Amino acid sequence: GAVVSQHPSRVICKSGTSVKIECRSLDFQATTMFWYRQFPKQSLMLMATSNEGSKATYEQGVEKDKFLINHASLTLSTLTVTSAHPEDSSFYICSAGLTVQGRVTGELFFGEGSRLTVL
Amino acid sequence: LAKTTQPISMDSYEGQEVNITCSHNNIATNDYITWYQQFPSQGPRFIIQGYKTKVTNEVASLFIPADRKSSTLSLPRVSLSDTAVYYCLVGDIRGGATNKLIFGTGTLLAVQP
């Protein structure tokens, strides 16, 4: 099946620094990718929809200036947590949909997740 | 987007069949039902998807009644490795931003020896 890869899988940073997380679709092109955040023992919360070549669409309550999303190519989307604080510590997961002959198959493929710890 | 309701947790034993039911009373005409499995510290993994009646693949079956207001994921003969959180999602899968899927609480399935 299609593969979505995230990097890094784990990152620890000091408060106030910025951290970039990459999401790549390895064997297919993804015009749309999604970024989720998951706190311990909670469900995934959709943060934003990343659109190739255009601005991301953020969910209500998610600060677009804090969580910068760039989708510069059909295989790469990045999430940058700017001026990270301890409350930003979480598990960040991206996903991408598979398009076959111009039609979305409806199956989302998720990355392995990136665990961010802000000290 | 249709809201889903699932049991928070379920217990089972190895070798048993497990059925997890999801309610989605306000499902729209174009919505599909998709189930995902998530292990700790991993991204969710697709299990099965359906629109109506019954769908079966190598790992699970999905039963959807005629009114589509609920669905049941059936896992035959579970093993310890099936211990995970199972999410039921409902949405229009036909393209672009409509692929946006909202996760509900999920069901934590605990399989015991």
PDB file of C-alpha atoms in Angstrom:
ATOM      1  CA  GLY A   1       0.000   0.000   0.000  1.00  0.00           C
ATOM      2  CA  ALA A   2       0.857   3.661  -0.152  1.00  0.00           C
ATOM      3  CA  VAL A   3       3.396   4.928   2.359  1.00  0.00           C
ATOM      4  CA  VAL A   4       3.510   8.183   4.255  1.00  0.00           C
ATOM      5  CA  SER A   5       6.669   8.946   6.179  1.00  0.00           C
ATOM      6  CA  GLN A   6       7.248  11.494   8.906  1.00  0.00           C
ATOM      7  CA  HIS A   7      10.511  12.898  10.186  1.00  0.00           C
ATOM      8  CA  PRO A   8      11.666  13.184  12.871  1.00  0.00           C
ATOM      9  CA  SER A   9       9.867  10.496  14.853  1.00  0.00           C
ATOM     10  CA  ARG A  10      10.945  12.091  18.107  1.00  0.00           C
ATOM     11  CA  VAL A  11      12.207  15.548  18.915  1.00  0.00           C
ATOM     12  CA  ILE A  12      13.052  17.265  22.155  1.00  0.00           C
ATOM     13  CA  CYS A  13      13.561  20.999  22.170  1.00  0.00           C
ATOM     14  CA  LYS A  14      13.884  23.898  24.525  1.00  0.00           C
ATOM     15  CA  SER A  15      11.032  26.278  25.135  1.00  0.00           C
ATOM     16  CA  GLY A  16      11.038  29.149  22.666  1.00  0.00           C
ATOM     17  CA  THR A  17      12.641  27.297  19.787  1.00  0.00           C
ATOM     18  CA  SER A  18      10.961  26.271  16.541  1.00  0.00           C
ATOM     19  CA  VAL A  19      10.622  22.717  15.335  1.00  0.00           C
ATOM     20  CA  LYS A  20       9.902  21.488  11.810  1.00  0.00           C
ATOM     21  CA  ILE A  21       8.206  18.171  11.098  1.00  0.00           C
ATOM     22  CA  GLU A  22       8.204  16.734   7.596  1.00  0.00           C
ATOM     23  CA  CYS A  23       5.536  14.551   6.028  1.00  0.00           C
ATOM     24  CA  ARG A  24       6.300  12.772   2.773  1.00  0.00           C
ATOM     25  CA  SER A  25       4.203  10.593   0.531  1.00  0.00           C
ATOM     26  CA  LEU A  26       6.803   8.116  -0.667  1.00  0.00           C
ATOM     27  CA  ASP A  27       5.157   6.389  -3.608  1.00  0.00           C
ATOM     28  CA  PHE A  28       2.262   8.601  -4.588  1.00  0.00           C
ATOM     29  CA  GLN A  29       1.405  12.246  -5.063  1.00  0.00           C
ATOM     30  CA  ALA A  30      -0.786  13.964  -2.529  1.00  0.00           C
ATOM     31  CA  THR A  31      -2.409  17.274  -3.375  1.00  0.00           C
ATOM     32  CA  THR A  32      -3.951  17.325   0.074  1.00  0.00           C
ATOM     33  CA  MET A  33      -2.434  16.326   3.379  1.00  0.00           C
ATOM     34  CA  PHE A  34      -3.857  16.607   6.853  1.00  0.00           C
ATOM     35  CA  TRP A  35      -2.132  17.374  10.145  1.00  0.00           C
ATOM     36  CA  TYR A  36      -3.432  15.984  13.429  1.00  0.00           C
ATOM     37  CA  ARG A  37      -2.363  16.370  17.036  1.00  0.00           C
ATOM     38  CA  GLN A  38      -2.918  13.750  19.682  1.00  0.00           C
ATOM     39  CA  PHE A  39      -2.483  14.139  23.426  1.00  0.00           C
ATOM     40  CA  PRO A  40      -2.018  11.081  25.685  1.00  0.00           C
ATOM     41  CA  LYS A  41      -5.088   8.871  25.922  1.00  0.00           C
ATOM     42  CA  GLN A  42      -7.050  11.180  23.645  1.00  0.00           C
ATOM     43  CA  SER A  43      -8.260  10.963  20.086  1.00  0.00           C
ATOM     44  CA  LEU A  44      -6.670  12.633  17.093  1.00  0.00           C
ATOM     45  CA  MET A  45      -7.574  16.275  16.667  1.00  0.00           C
ATOM     46  CA  LEU A  46      -7.475  17.711  13.160  1.00  0.00           C
ATOM     47  CA  MET A  47      -5.338  20.829  13.082  1.00  0.00           C
ATOM     48  CA  ALA A  48      -5.254  21.811   9.429  1.00  0.00           C
ATOM     49  CA  THR A  49      -5.601  20.758   5.830  1.00  0.00           C
ATOM     50  CA  SER A  50      -2.487  21.265   3.763  1.00  0.00           C
ATOM     51  CA  ASN A  51      -3.046  22.049   0.100  1.00  0.00           C
ATOM     52  CA  GLU A  52      -0.251  21.825  -2.455  1.00  0.00           C
ATOM     53  CA  GLY A  53       0.550  25.234  -3.873  1.00  0.00           C
ATOM     54  CA  SER A  54      -1.868  27.173  -1.720  1.00  0.00           C
ATOM     55  CA  LYS A  55      -2.451  28.231   1.863  1.00  0.00           C
ATOM     56  CA  ALA A  56      -3.396  25.692   4.463  1.00  0.00           C
ATOM     57  CA  THR A  57      -6.872  25.636   5.945  1.00  0.00           C
ATOM     58  CA  TYR A  58      -6.823  25.661   9.731  1.00  0.00           C
ATOM     59  CA  GLU A  59      -9.448  24.255  12.053  1.00  0.00           C
ATOM     60  CA  GLN A  60     -11.130  26.534  14.529  1.00  0.00           C
ATOM     61  CA  GLY A  61      -8.935  27.267  17.512  1.00  0.00           C
ATOM     62  CA  VAL A  62      -5.651  26.379  15.813  1.00  0.00           C
ATOM     63  CA  GLU A  63      -3.271  29.324  15.541  1.00  0.00           C
ATOM     64  CA  LYS A  64      -1.977  29.585  12.000  1.00  0.00           C
ATOM     65  CA  ASP A  65       0.950  31.781  13.047  1.00  0.00           C
ATOM     66  CA  LYS A  66       2.021  29.215  15.617  1.00  0.00           C
ATOM     67  CA  PHE A  67       1.671  26.149  13.440  1.00  0.00           C
ATOM     68  CA  LEU A  68       3.094  27.033  10.049  1.00  0.00           C
ATOM     69  CA  ILE A  69       2.239  24.620   7.270  1.00  0.00           C
ATOM     70  CA  ASN A  70       3.947  24.510   3.893  1.00  0.00           C
ATOM     71  CA  HIS A  71       2.979  22.148   1.086  1.00  0.00           C
ATOM     72  CA  ALA A  72       5.477  23.095  -1.598  1.00  0.00           C
ATOM     73  CA  SER A  73       5.371  19.881  -3.592  1.00  0.00           C
ATOM     74  CA  LEU A  74       3.033  16.986  -4.271  1.00  0.00           C
ATOM     75  CA  THR A  75       5.017  14.737  -1.972  1.00  0.00           C
ATOM     76  CA  LEU A  76       6.018  16.961   0.929  1.00  0.00           C
ATOM     77  CA  SER A  77       4.196  18.936   3.585  1.00  0.00           C
ATOM     78  CA  THR A  78       5.903  20.489   6.584  1.00  0.00           C
ATOM     79  CA  LEU A  79       4.565  21.596   9.951  1.00  0.00           C
ATOM     80  CA  THR A  80       6.632  24.108  11.905  1.00  0.00           C
ATOM     81  CA  VAL A  81       5.804  24.663  15.536  1.00  0.00           C
ATOM     82  CA  THR A  82       7.074  28.159  16.196  1.00  0.00           C
ATOM     83  CA  SER A  83       8.250  29.357  19.595  1.00  0.00           C
ATOM     84  CA  ALA A  84       7.333  26.031  21.115  1.00  0.00           C
ATOM     85  CA  HIS A  85       6.202  25.810  24.720  1.00  0.00           C
ATOM     86  CA  PRO A  86       5.678  22.807  27.001  1.00  0.00           C
ATOM     87  CA  GLU A  87       1.938  22.803  26.266  1.00  0.00           C
ATOM     88  CA  ASP A  88       2.792  22.132  22.606  1.00  0.00           C
ATOM     89  CA  SER A  89       4.266  18.788  23.606  1.00  0.00           C
ATOM     90  CA  SER A  90       2.190  16.225  21.771  1.00  0.00           C
ATOM     91  CA  PHE A  91       2.102  13.504  19.123  1.00  0.00           C
ATOM     92  CA  TYR A  92       1.757  15.066  15.666  1.00  0.00           C
ATOM     93  CA  ILE A  93       0.474  12.896  12.821  1.00  0.00           C
ATOM     94  CA  CYS A  94       0.040  13.642   9.141  1.00  0.00           C
ATOM     95  CA  SER A  95      -2.079  11.849   6.584  1.00  0.00           C
ATOM     96  CA  ALA A  96      -2.567  11.906   2.840  1.00  0.00           C
ATOM     97  CA  GLY A  97      -5.222  10.580   0.525  1.00  0.00           C
ATOM     98  CA  LEU A  98      -4.506   8.382  -2.458  1.00  0.00           C
ATOM     99  CA  THR A  99      -5.699   9.568  -5.847  1.00  0.00           C
ATOM    100  CA  VAL A 100      -6.011   7.077  -8.672  1.00  0.00           C
ATOM    101  CA  GLN A 101      -6.713   8.375 -12.171  1.00  0.00           C
ATOM    102  CA  GLY A 102      -7.863  11.670 -10.737  1.00  0.00           C
ATOM    103  CA  ARG A 103     -10.292  10.127  -8.265  1.00  0.00           C
ATOM    104  CA  VAL A 104      -9.682   9.926  -4.556  1.00  0.00           C
ATOM    105  CA  THR A 105      -9.910   6.361  -3.331  1.00  0.00           C
ATOM    106  CA  GLY A 106     -11.149   7.398   0.068  1.00  0.00           C
ATOM    107  CA  GLU A 107      -8.397   5.703   2.009  1.00  0.00           C
ATOM    108  CA  LEU A 108      -6.169   7.940   4.067  1.00  0.00           C
ATOM    109  CA  PHE A 109      -2.624   6.856   4.787  1.00  0.00           C
ATOM    110  CA  PHE A 110      -1.082   8.057   8.001  1.00  0.00           C
ATOM    111  CA  GLY A 111       2.503   8.741   8.890  1.00  0.00           C
ATOM    112  CA  GLU A 112       4.188   7.113  11.857  1.00  0.00           C
ATOM    113  CA  GLY A 113       3.762  10.238  13.928  1.00  0.00           C
ATOM    114  CA  SER A 114       6.251  12.644  15.486  1.00  0.00           C
ATOM    115  CA  ARG A 115       6.474  12.998  19.232  1.00  0.00           C
ATOM    116  CA  LEU A 116       7.422  16.497  20.294  1.00  0.00           C
ATOM    117  CA  THR A 117       8.623  17.197  23.807  1.00  0.00           C
ATOM    118  CA  VAL A 118       9.226  20.797  24.756  1.00  0.00           C
ATOM    119  CA  LEU A 119      11.280  21.318  27.889  1.00  0.00           C
TER     120      LEU A 119
ATOM    121  CA  LEU B   1     -19.558  16.161   9.163  1.00  0.00           C
ATOM    122  CA  ALA B   2     -21.429  13.363  10.826  1.00  0.00           C
ATOM    123  CA  LYS B   3     -20.650  12.775  14.478  1.00  0.00           C
ATOM    124  CA  THR B   4     -19.911   9.255  15.612  1.00  0.00           C
ATOM    125  CA  THR B   5     -20.484   7.521  18.934  1.00  0.00           C
ATOM    126  CA  GLN B   6     -18.631   4.390  19.995  1.00  0.00           C
ATOM    127  CA  PRO B   7     -18.152   2.527  23.266  1.00  0.00           C
ATOM    128  CA  ILE B   8     -15.099   3.840  25.082  1.00  0.00           C
ATOM    129  CA  SER B   9     -13.702   0.388  25.715  1.00  0.00           C
ATOM    130  CA  MET B  10     -14.303  -3.322  25.196  1.00  0.00           C
ATOM    131  CA  ASP B  11     -12.719  -6.457  26.583  1.00  0.00           C
ATOM    132  CA  SER B  12     -12.327  -9.760  24.828  1.00  0.00           C
ATOM    133  CA  TYR B  13     -10.349 -12.986  24.923  1.00  0.00           C
ATOM    134  CA  GLU B  14      -8.121 -14.518  22.321  1.00  0.00           C
ATOM    135  CA  GLY B  15      -9.965 -16.466  19.659  1.00  0.00           C
ATOM    136  CA  GLN B  16     -13.279 -14.691  20.154  1.00  0.00           C
ATOM    137  CA  GLU B  17     -15.136 -12.663  17.572  1.00  0.00           C
ATOM    138  CA  VAL B  18     -15.406  -8.996  18.483  1.00  0.00           C
ATOM    139  CA  ASN B  19     -18.082  -6.648  17.224  1.00  0.00           C
ATOM    140  CA  ILE B  20     -17.684  -2.911  17.715  1.00  0.00           C
ATOM    141  CA  THR B  21     -20.708  -0.792  16.904  1.00  0.00           C
ATOM    142  CA  CYS B  22     -20.642   2.842  15.903  1.00  0.00           C
ATOM    143  CA  SER B  23     -23.627   5.194  15.795  1.00  0.00           C
ATOM    144  CA  HIS B  24     -23.806   7.944  13.194  1.00  0.00           C
ATOM    145  CA  ASN B  25     -27.376   9.159  13.194  1.00  0.00           C
ATOM    146  CA  ASN B  26     -26.811  12.187  10.979  1.00  0.00           C
ATOM    147  CA  ILE B  27     -24.863  10.457   8.236  1.00  0.00           C
ATOM    148  CA  ALA B  28     -25.260  12.211   4.885  1.00  0.00           C
ATOM    149  CA  THR B  29     -26.136  10.613   1.566  1.00  0.00           C
ATOM    150  CA  ASN B  30     -22.594  10.916   0.196  1.00  0.00           C
ATOM    151  CA  ASP B  31     -20.833   9.791   3.368  1.00  0.00           C
ATOM    152  CA  TYR B  32     -18.824   6.611   3.568  1.00  0.00           C
ATOM    153  CA  ILE B  33     -17.952   4.760   6.775  1.00  0.00           C
ATOM    154  CA  THR B  34     -14.317   4.004   7.449  1.00  0.00           C
ATOM    155  CA  TRP B  35     -12.648   2.202  10.335  1.00  0.00           C
ATOM    156  CA  TYR B  36      -9.072   2.707  11.454  1.00  0.00           C
ATOM    157  CA  GLN B  37      -6.877   0.926  13.991  1.00  0.00           C
ATOM    158  CA  GLN B  38      -4.270   2.689  16.089  1.00  0.00           C
ATOM    159  CA  PHE B  39      -1.539   1.225  18.255  1.00  0.00           C
ATOM    160  CA  PRO B  40       0.188   3.394  20.890  1.00  0.00           C
ATOM    161  CA  SER B  41       2.625   5.939  19.442  1.00  0.00           C
ATOM    162  CA  GLN B  42       1.756   5.009  15.867  1.00  0.00           C
ATOM    163  CA  GLY B  43      -0.370   6.582  13.177  1.00  0.00           C
ATOM    164  CA  PRO B  44      -3.787   5.048  12.468  1.00  0.00           C
ATOM    165  CA  ARG B  45      -4.020   2.229   9.957  1.00  0.00           C
ATOM    166  CA  PHE B  46      -6.912   1.697   7.543  1.00  0.00           C
ATOM    167  CA  ILE B  47      -8.997  -1.392   8.262  1.00  0.00           C
ATOM    168  CA  ILE B  48     -12.101  -1.287   6.106  1.00  0.00           C
ATOM    169  CA  GLN B  49     -14.521   1.040   4.375  1.00  0.00           C
ATOM    170  CA  GLY B  50     -18.105   0.721   3.203  1.00  0.00           C
ATOM    171  CA  TYR B  51     -21.217   2.539   2.083  1.00  0.00           C
ATOM    172  CA  LYS B  52     -24.023   0.052   2.699  1.00  0.00           C
ATOM    173  CA  THR B  53     -24.787  -3.618   3.413  1.00  0.00           C
ATOM    174  CA  LYS B  54     -21.718  -5.732   4.067  1.00  0.00           C
ATOM    175  CA  VAL B  55     -18.058  -5.401   3.195  1.00  0.00           C
ATOM    176  CA  THR B  56     -15.435  -8.015   3.943  1.00  0.00           C
ATOM    177  CA  ASN B  57     -11.677  -8.067   3.526  1.00  0.00           C
ATOM    178  CA  GLU B  58      -8.864 -10.222   4.820  1.00  0.00           C
ATOM    179  CA  VAL B  59      -8.912  -8.722   8.318  1.00  0.00           C
ATOM    180  CA  ALA B  60     -12.475  -7.629   9.102  1.00  0.00           C
ATOM    181  CA  SER B  61     -16.083  -7.326   8.074  1.00  0.00           C
ATOM    182  CA  LEU B  62     -18.225  -4.216   8.135  1.00  0.00           C
ATOM    183  CA  PHE B  63     -21.973  -4.454   8.523  1.00  0.00           C
ATOM    184  CA  ILE B  64     -24.122  -1.453   7.644  1.00  0.00           C
ATOM    185  CA  PRO B  65     -27.921  -1.593   8.034  1.00  0.00           C
ATOM    186  CA  ALA B  66     -30.244  -0.140   5.450  1.00  0.00           C
ATOM    187  CA  ASP B  67     -30.743   3.162   7.291  1.00  0.00           C
ATOM    188  CA  ARG B  68     -26.938   3.573   7.600  1.00  0.00           C
ATOM    189  CA  LYS B  69     -27.322   5.206  11.006  1.00  0.00           C
ATOM    190  CA  SER B  70     -24.924   2.736  12.530  1.00  0.00           C
ATOM    191  CA  SER B  71     -22.228   0.305  11.523  1.00  0.00           C
ATOM    192  CA  THR B  72     -20.524  -2.681  13.110  1.00  0.00           C
ATOM    193  CA  LEU B  73     -16.913  -3.660  12.712  1.00  0.00           C
ATOM    194  CA  SER B  74     -16.456  -7.389  13.151  1.00  0.00           C
ATOM    195  CA  LEU B  75     -13.029  -8.832  13.952  1.00  0.00           C
ATOM    196  CA  PRO B  76     -12.960 -12.631  13.671  1.00  0.00           C
ATOM    197  CA  ARG B  77     -10.917 -14.604  16.191  1.00  0.00           C
ATOM    198  CA  VAL B  78      -8.962 -11.776  17.776  1.00  0.00           C
ATOM    199  CA  SER B  79      -5.449 -12.198  19.097  1.00  0.00           C
ATOM    200  CA  LEU B  80      -3.416 -10.264  21.647  1.00  0.00           C
ATOM    201  CA  SER B  81      -1.964  -8.165  18.835  1.00  0.00           C
ATOM    202  CA  ASP B  82      -5.421  -6.807  18.065  1.00  0.00           C
ATOM    203  CA  THR B  83      -5.342  -4.802  21.284  1.00  0.00           C
ATOM    204  CA  ALA B  84      -5.619  -1.243  19.997  1.00  0.00           C
ATOM    205  CA  VAL B  85      -7.937   1.723  19.633  1.00  0.00           C
ATOM    206  CA  TYR B  86     -10.476   1.427  16.831  1.00  0.00           C
ATOM    207  CA  TYR B  87     -11.946   4.538  15.258  1.00  0.00           C
ATOM    208  CA  CYS B  88     -15.115   4.828  13.232  1.00  0.00           C
ATOM    209  CA  LEU B  89     -15.157   7.785  10.854  1.00  0.00           C
ATOM    210  CA  VAL B  90     -17.858   9.080   8.562  1.00  0.00           C
ATOM    211  CA  GLY B  91     -17.350  11.445   5.677  1.00  0.00           C
ATOM    212  CA  ASP B  92     -17.617  12.211   1.987  1.00  0.00           C
ATOM    213  CA  ILE B  93     -14.505  10.674   0.482  1.00  0.00           C
ATOM    214  CA  ARG B  94     -14.881  11.907  -3.032  1.00  0.00           C
ATOM    215  CA  GLY B  95     -12.088  14.395  -3.176  1.00  0.00           C
ATOM    216  CA  GLY B  96      -9.849  17.145  -1.931  1.00  0.00           C
ATOM    217  CA  ALA B  97     -10.768  18.772   1.324  1.00  0.00           C
ATOM    218  CA  THR B  98     -13.828  16.579   1.620  1.00  0.00           C
ATOM    219  CA  ASN B  99     -11.434  13.845   2.595  1.00  0.00           C
ATOM    220  CA  LYS B 100     -11.124  15.653   5.894  1.00  0.00           C
ATOM    221  CA  LEU B 101     -12.002  13.114   8.526  1.00  0.00           C
ATOM    222  CA  ILE B 102     -12.833  13.961  12.111  1.00  0.00           C
ATOM    223  CA  PHE B 103     -11.903  11.364  14.678  1.00  0.00           C
ATOM    224  CA  GLY B 104     -14.275  10.502  17.486  1.00  0.00           C
ATOM    225  CA  THR B 105     -13.289   9.030  20.816  1.00  0.00           C
ATOM    226  CA  GLY B 106     -12.544   5.582  19.460  1.00  0.00           C
ATOM    227  CA  THR B 107     -12.937   2.226  21.204  1.00  0.00           C
ATOM    228  CA  LEU B 108     -10.070   0.740  23.166  1.00  0.00           C
ATOM    229  CA  LEU B 109     -10.184  -3.001  22.594  1.00  0.00           C
ATOM    230  CA  ALA B 110      -8.273  -5.022  25.166  1.00  0.00           C
ATOM    231  CA  VAL B 111      -7.691  -8.668  24.232  1.00  0.00           C
ATOM    232  CA  GLN B 112      -6.690 -10.949  27.047  1.00  0.00           C
ATOM    233  CA  PRO B 113      -5.140 -14.429  26.907  1.00  0.00           C
TER     234      PRO B 113
END
